[in-house]
Tab-separated table of C-alpha atoms in Angstrom:
chain	number	residue	atom	x	y	z
A	1	MET	CA	0.000	0.000	0.000
A	2	TYR	CA	2.735	2.479	0.954
A	3	TYR	CA	4.645	1.729	-2.242
A	4	LEU	CA	1.557	2.713	-4.241
A	5	LEU	CA	1.059	5.780	-2.051
A	6	ARG	CA	4.564	6.925	-2.952
A	7	GLY	CA	3.681	6.532	-6.629
A	8	LEU	CA	0.474	8.494	-6.083
A	9	SER	CA	2.408	11.260	-4.312
A	10	VAL	CA	4.778	11.581	-7.281
A	11	THR	CA	1.899	11.904	-9.761
A	12	ASP	CA	0.084	14.402	-7.529
A	13	LEU	CA	3.243	16.488	-7.249
A	14	GLY	CA	3.742	16.369	-11.012
A	15	LEU	CA	0.116	17.285	-11.674
A	16	SER	CA	0.357	20.382	-9.496
A	17	THR	CA	3.798	21.307	-10.854
A	18	ALA	CA	2.533	21.163	-14.436
A	19	THR	CA	-0.080	23.859	-13.829
A	20	LEU	CA	0.267	25.924	-10.656
A	21	PRO	CA	3.759	27.492	-11.130
A	22	GLN	CA	2.723	28.948	-14.488
A	23	LEU	CA	-0.475	30.261	-12.913
A	24	LEU	CA	1.504	31.956	-10.122
A	25	ALA	CA	3.882	33.460	-12.682
A	26	HIS	CA	0.927	34.907	-14.589
A	27	LEU	CA	-0.570	36.347	-11.412
A	28	ALA	CA	2.753	37.893	-10.387
A	29	SER	CA	3.526	39.421	-13.784
A	30	GLY	CA	-0.007	40.482	-14.654
A	31	TYR	CA	0.639	39.276	-18.200
A	32	PRO	CA	-1.157	35.936	-18.677
A	33	ALA	CA	0.495	34.794	-21.900
A	34	ILE	CA	2.288	31.562	-22.741
A	35	PRO	CA	4.149	30.535	-25.928
A	36	ALA	CA	2.520	27.853	-28.054
A	37	ALA	CA	5.328	25.340	-27.485
A	38	ARG	CA	5.160	25.784	-23.719
A	39	CYS	CA	1.372	25.492	-23.852
A	40	LEU	CA	1.602	22.135	-25.638
A	41	ALA	CA	4.286	20.980	-23.191
A	42	GLN	CA	2.019	21.921	-20.302
A	43	LEU	CA	-0.856	20.005	-21.912
A	44	PHE	CA	1.383	16.947	-22.376
A	45	PHE	CA	2.633	16.832	-18.779
A	46	PHE	CA	-0.790	17.646	-17.346
A	47	TYR	CA	-2.336	14.814	-19.340
A	48	ALA	CA	0.466	12.366	-18.502
A	49	PHE	CA	0.385	12.993	-14.755
A	50	GLY	CA	-3.415	13.245	-14.638
A	51	VAL	CA	-4.066	9.951	-16.438
A	52	THR	CA	-1.378	8.200	-14.395
A	53	ASP	CA	-3.100	9.487	-11.251
A	54	THR	CA	-6.401	7.868	-12.239
A	55	LEU	CA	-4.676	4.578	-13.112
A	56	VAL	CA	-2.763	4.471	-9.821
A	57	ILE	CA	-6.032	5.076	-7.964
A	58	ALA	CA	-7.484	2.053	-9.804
A	59	VAL	CA	-4.451	-0.081	-8.901
A	60	MET	CA	-4.963	0.902	-5.265
A	61	ALA	CA	-8.491	-0.547	-5.461
A	62	LEU	CA	-6.906	-3.879	-6.399
A	63	ASP	CA	-4.535	-3.480	-3.456
A	64	ARG	CA	-7.480	-2.950	-1.085
A	65	TYR	CA	-9.235	-5.989	-2.550
A	66	VAL	CA	-6.259	-8.247	-1.844
A	67	ALA	CA	-5.774	-6.758	1.644
A	68	ILE	CA	-9.368	-7.465	2.699
A	69	CYS	CA	-10.356	-10.526	0.678
A	70	ASP	CA	-7.040	-12.412	0.889
A	71	PRO	CA	-5.071	-10.886	3.784
A	72	LEU	CA	-2.907	-13.971	4.407
A	73	HIS	CA	-1.382	-13.747	0.933
A	74	TYR	CA	-1.252	-9.936	0.752
A	75	ALA	CA	2.516	-9.633	1.231
A	76	LEU	CA	3.084	-12.300	-1.424
A	77	VAL	CA	0.617	-10.977	-4.009
A	78	MET	CA	1.222	-7.222	-3.634
A	79	ASN	CA	4.987	-7.251	-3.149
A	80	HIS	CA	7.241	-4.399	-4.266
A	81	LYS	CA	8.011	-6.034	-7.602
A	82	VAL	CA	4.330	-6.401	-8.512
A	83	CYS	CA	3.584	-2.834	-7.406
A	84	ALA	CA	6.525	-1.513	-9.442
A	85	HIS	CA	5.285	-3.356	-12.539
A	86	LEU	CA	1.754	-2.008	-12.058
A	87	LEU	CA	3.052	1.545	-11.662
A	88	ALA	CA	5.263	1.170	-14.739
A	89	LEU	CA	2.299	-0.142	-16.748
A	90	SER	CA	0.234	2.852	-15.603
A	91	TRP	CA	2.937	5.224	-16.853
A	92	VAL	CA	3.265	3.466	-20.221
A	93	VAL	CA	-0.499	3.526	-20.835
A	94	SER	CA	-0.683	7.156	-19.721
A	95	ILE	CA	2.122	8.323	-22.019
A	96	LEU	CA	0.659	6.502	-25.039
A	97	HIS	CA	-2.749	8.039	-24.305
A	98	THR	CA	-1.178	11.484	-23.935
A	99	MET	CA	0.790	11.205	-27.173
A	100	LEU	CA	-2.409	10.343	-29.060
A	101	HIS	CA	-4.412	13.323	-27.817
A	102	VAL	CA	-1.594	15.864	-27.979
A	103	GLY	CA	-0.801	14.592	-31.477
A	104	LEU	CA	-4.402	15.286	-32.501
A	105	VAL	CA	-4.135	18.826	-31.102
A	106	LEU	CA	-0.969	19.695	-33.069
A	107	PRO	CA	-2.631	20.056	-36.534
A	108	LEU	CA	-5.402	22.315	-35.212
A	109	GLY	CA	-5.502	25.998	-36.072
A	110	TRP	CA	-6.442	28.993	-33.943
A	111	VAL	CA	-7.432	32.510	-34.935
A	112	GLY	CA	-5.739	35.149	-32.796
A	113	ASP	CA	-6.017	38.894	-32.474
A	114	ALA	CA	-3.807	41.481	-34.188
A	115	GLY	CA	-0.875	40.433	-32.021
A	116	SER	CA	-1.421	36.765	-32.899
A	117	HIS	CA	-2.581	36.042	-29.348
A	118	VAL	CA	-5.220	33.360	-28.906
A	119	SER	CA	-7.653	33.988	-26.067
A	120	LEU	CA	-7.963	30.931	-23.836
A	121	PRO	CA	-10.487	31.442	-21.006
A	122	HIS	CA	-8.690	29.124	-18.610
A	123	PHE	CA	-5.805	29.290	-16.143
A	124	PHE	CA	-3.723	26.652	-17.953
A	125	CYS	CA	-3.625	24.816	-21.300
A	126	ASP	CA	-6.300	22.186	-20.762
A	127	HIS	CA	-7.676	19.981	-23.521
A	128	ARG	CA	-11.295	21.156	-23.592
A	129	PRO	CA	-10.565	24.921	-23.658
A	130	LEU	CA	-8.002	24.406	-26.433
A	131	LEU	CA	-10.535	22.533	-28.547
A	132	ARG	CA	-13.189	25.150	-27.864
A	133	ALA	CA	-10.847	27.951	-28.980
A	134	SER	CA	-9.806	26.196	-32.206
A	135	CYS	CA	-11.177	27.242	-35.587
A	136	SER	CA	-10.474	23.796	-37.106
A	137	ASP	CA	-12.696	20.747	-37.322
A	138	ILE	CA	-12.411	18.990	-33.956
A	139	HIS	CA	-14.669	16.004	-34.634
A	140	SER	CA	-11.693	13.615	-34.631
A	141	ASN	CA	-10.573	15.023	-31.277
A	142	GLU	CA	-14.040	14.636	-29.777
A	143	LEU	CA	-14.281	11.118	-31.176
A	144	ALA	CA	-10.928	10.202	-29.632
A	145	ILE	CA	-12.043	11.548	-26.254
A	146	PHE	CA	-15.269	9.549	-26.214
A	147	LEU	CA	-13.946	6.321	-27.777
A	148	GLU	CA	-10.305	5.922	-26.752
A	149	GLY	CA	-10.659	8.024	-23.603
A	150	GLY	CA	-13.889	6.262	-22.684
A	151	PHE	CA	-12.260	2.864	-23.184
A	152	LEU	CA	-9.337	3.952	-21.013
A	153	MET	CA	-11.749	5.061	-18.280
A	154	LEU	CA	-13.862	1.911	-18.585
A	155	GLY	CA	-11.004	-0.420	-17.607
A	156	PRO	CA	-10.057	1.316	-14.326
A	157	CYS	CA	-13.722	1.925	-13.452
A	158	ALA	CA	-14.532	-1.761	-14.023
A	159	LEU	CA	-11.551	-2.764	-11.868
A	160	ILE	CA	-12.691	-0.436	-9.083
A	161	VAL	CA	-16.341	-1.571	-9.222
A	162	LEU	CA	-15.458	-5.282	-9.270
A	163	SER	CA	-12.917	-4.859	-6.473
A	164	TYR	CA	-15.366	-3.047	-4.226
A	165	ALA	CA	-18.166	-5.480	-5.066
A	166	ARG	CA	-15.987	-8.335	-3.807
A	167	ILE	CA	-14.851	-6.227	-0.849
A	168	GLY	CA	-18.477	-5.464	0.060
A	169	ALA	CA	-19.415	-9.147	-0.113
A	170	THR	CA	-16.443	-10.032	2.094
A	171	ILE	CA	-17.291	-7.329	4.643
A	172	LEU	CA	-20.880	-8.557	4.936
A	173	ARG	CA	-19.602	-12.061	5.757
A	174	LEU	CA	-17.387	-10.851	8.607
A	175	PRO	CA	-18.751	-12.144	11.933
A	176	SER	CA	-17.947	-9.146	14.143
A	177	ALA	CA	-19.107	-5.552	13.872
A	178	ALA	CA	-15.619	-4.366	14.847
A	179	GLY	CA	-14.115	-6.246	11.908
A	180	ARG	CA	-16.648	-4.744	9.524
A	181	CYS	CA	-15.957	-1.231	10.816
A	182	GLN	CA	-12.211	-1.717	10.448
A	183	ALA	CA	-12.630	-2.980	6.868
A	184	VAL	CA	-14.871	-0.050	5.958
A	185	SER	CA	-12.362	2.357	7.515
A	186	THR	CA	-9.571	0.771	5.464
A	187	CYS	CA	-11.427	1.422	2.199
A	188	GLY	CA	-13.173	4.675	3.094
A	189	SER	CA	-10.299	7.030	2.288
A	190	HIS	CA	-9.614	5.414	-1.077
A	191	LEU	CA	-13.285	5.305	-2.047
A	192	THR	CA	-13.620	9.003	-1.200
A	193	MET	CA	-10.823	9.949	-3.596
A	194	VAL	CA	-12.186	7.601	-6.287
A	195	CYS	CA	-15.564	9.349	-6.259
A	196	PHE	CA	-13.961	12.791	-6.153
A	197	LEU	CA	-11.411	12.254	-8.937
A	198	TYR	CA	-13.368	10.075	-11.339
A	199	GLY	CA	-16.564	12.063	-10.836
A	200	THR	CA	-14.776	15.288	-11.755
A	201	ILE	CA	-13.146	13.788	-14.863
A	202	ILE	CA	-16.407	12.308	-16.153
A	203	TRP	CA	-18.175	15.596	-15.441
A	204	VAL	CA	-15.697	17.564	-17.583
A	205	TYR	CA	-14.533	15.299	-20.393
A	206	PHE	CA	-17.382	12.890	-21.084
A	207	GLN	CA	-20.320	15.213	-21.600
A	208	PRO	CA	-21.509	16.439	-25.006
A	209	PRO	CA	-19.751	19.685	-26.029
A	210	SER	CA	-23.078	21.534	-25.954
A	211	GLN	CA	-23.366	20.871	-22.201
A	212	ASN	CA	-19.849	22.038	-21.370
A	213	SER	CA	-19.253	25.557	-20.114
A	214	GLN	CA	-16.165	27.606	-19.349
A	215	ASN	CA	-17.161	28.069	-15.717
A	216	LYS	CA	-17.693	24.329	-15.279
A	217	ASP	CA	-14.286	23.591	-16.784
A	218	MET	CA	-12.639	26.155	-14.510
A	219	VAL	CA	-14.210	24.830	-11.299
A	220	ALA	CA	-13.445	21.218	-12.171
A	221	ALA	CA	-9.855	22.076	-13.133
A	222	VAL	CA	-9.241	23.648	-9.724
A	223	MET	CA	-10.607	20.501	-8.092
A	224	TYR	CA	-8.346	18.008	-9.856
A	225	THR	CA	-5.197	20.162	-10.170
A	226	ALA	CA	-5.084	21.682	-6.683
A	227	ILE	CA	-7.661	20.246	-4.274
A	228	THR	CA	-7.244	16.537	-5.061
A	229	PRO	CA	-3.405	16.501	-4.816
A	230	LEU	CA	-3.659	18.537	-1.609
A	231	ALA	CA	-6.335	16.299	-0.089
A	232	ASN	CA	-4.700	12.950	-0.907
A	233	PRO	CA	-1.930	13.109	1.751
A	234	PHE	CA	-4.390	14.158	4.467
A	235	VAL	CA	-7.023	11.568	3.540
A	236	TYR	CA	-4.585	8.661	3.465
A	237	SER	CA	-2.461	9.840	6.408
A	238	LEU	CA	-5.470	9.932	8.728
A	239	ARG	CA	-5.626	6.129	8.420
A	240	ASN	CA	-2.232	5.851	10.106
A	241	LYS	CA	-2.441	5.300	13.876
A	242	ASP	CA	0.687	7.360	14.573
A	243	VAL	CA	-0.707	10.301	12.601
A	244	LYS	CA	-4.038	10.004	14.427
A	245	GLY	CA	-2.269	9.931	17.782
A	246	ALA	CA	-0.176	12.998	16.946
A	247	LEU	CA	-3.278	14.857	15.776
A	248	HIS	CA	-5.189	13.983	18.962
A	249	ARG	CA	-2.269	15.140	21.133
A	250	LEU	CA	-2.049	18.402	19.195
A	251	LEU	CA	-5.779	19.067	19.600
A	252	ARG	CA	-5.665	18.263	23.326
A	253	GLN	CA	-2.671	20.566	23.795
A	254	LYS	CA	-4.463	23.416	22.034
A	255	SER	CA	-7.610	22.893	24.115
A	256	VAL	CA	-5.559	22.962	27.346
A	257	ASN	CA	-3.691	26.124	26.301
A	258	SER	CA	-6.932	27.873	25.428
């Protein structure tokens, strides 16, 4: 589990690094412009880290399934070598997916103003705003999102649903209420992030273009570029007994001082 958490931390850090520093630079300079090459590079890294994040979350569902449904063989099944292979596979799939969609963006054209600046109503170079600002035919891009992107989402979603279906059946067969509560607590943090991350992605990328709006894209982008990477360490750390104990001691100390 902790090996996968380290992989998730790396992808979360990369996801934030791909977007937030450029945003802060724009806010500091008051000149929100970015060269085309840097915009495409930002899109590539954002896509690569973002897709890897969703795949690692799906792999963690498999980890939870083994931990609860087959705890005696957990150390054998989910050893470091297996986790490393799963993380490497997630990166390979993510990079191939990213190369496809960024490659489909490259031939598109945009109409700028007199200074050849293209207005992009977003705080970074995201896929949907770029397609919306293009003056070219984007049917192939939309088709790739719904077909290839949908297929890529279907696999992890199916893995998560099947894993939690088996986990739920196993929890219901546990004889003690304490055991059921402990199992639910083990999966609760992961399930929270699954709903948050996957729900946001489906909300943005897998709706018809007519139902998408700039405000919706902006709100969702803040959620999965800033809030989700920030929330992940807190959500998963609160499962650790040492972290819980330190937090309780800190709260008691503050209450005594007040």
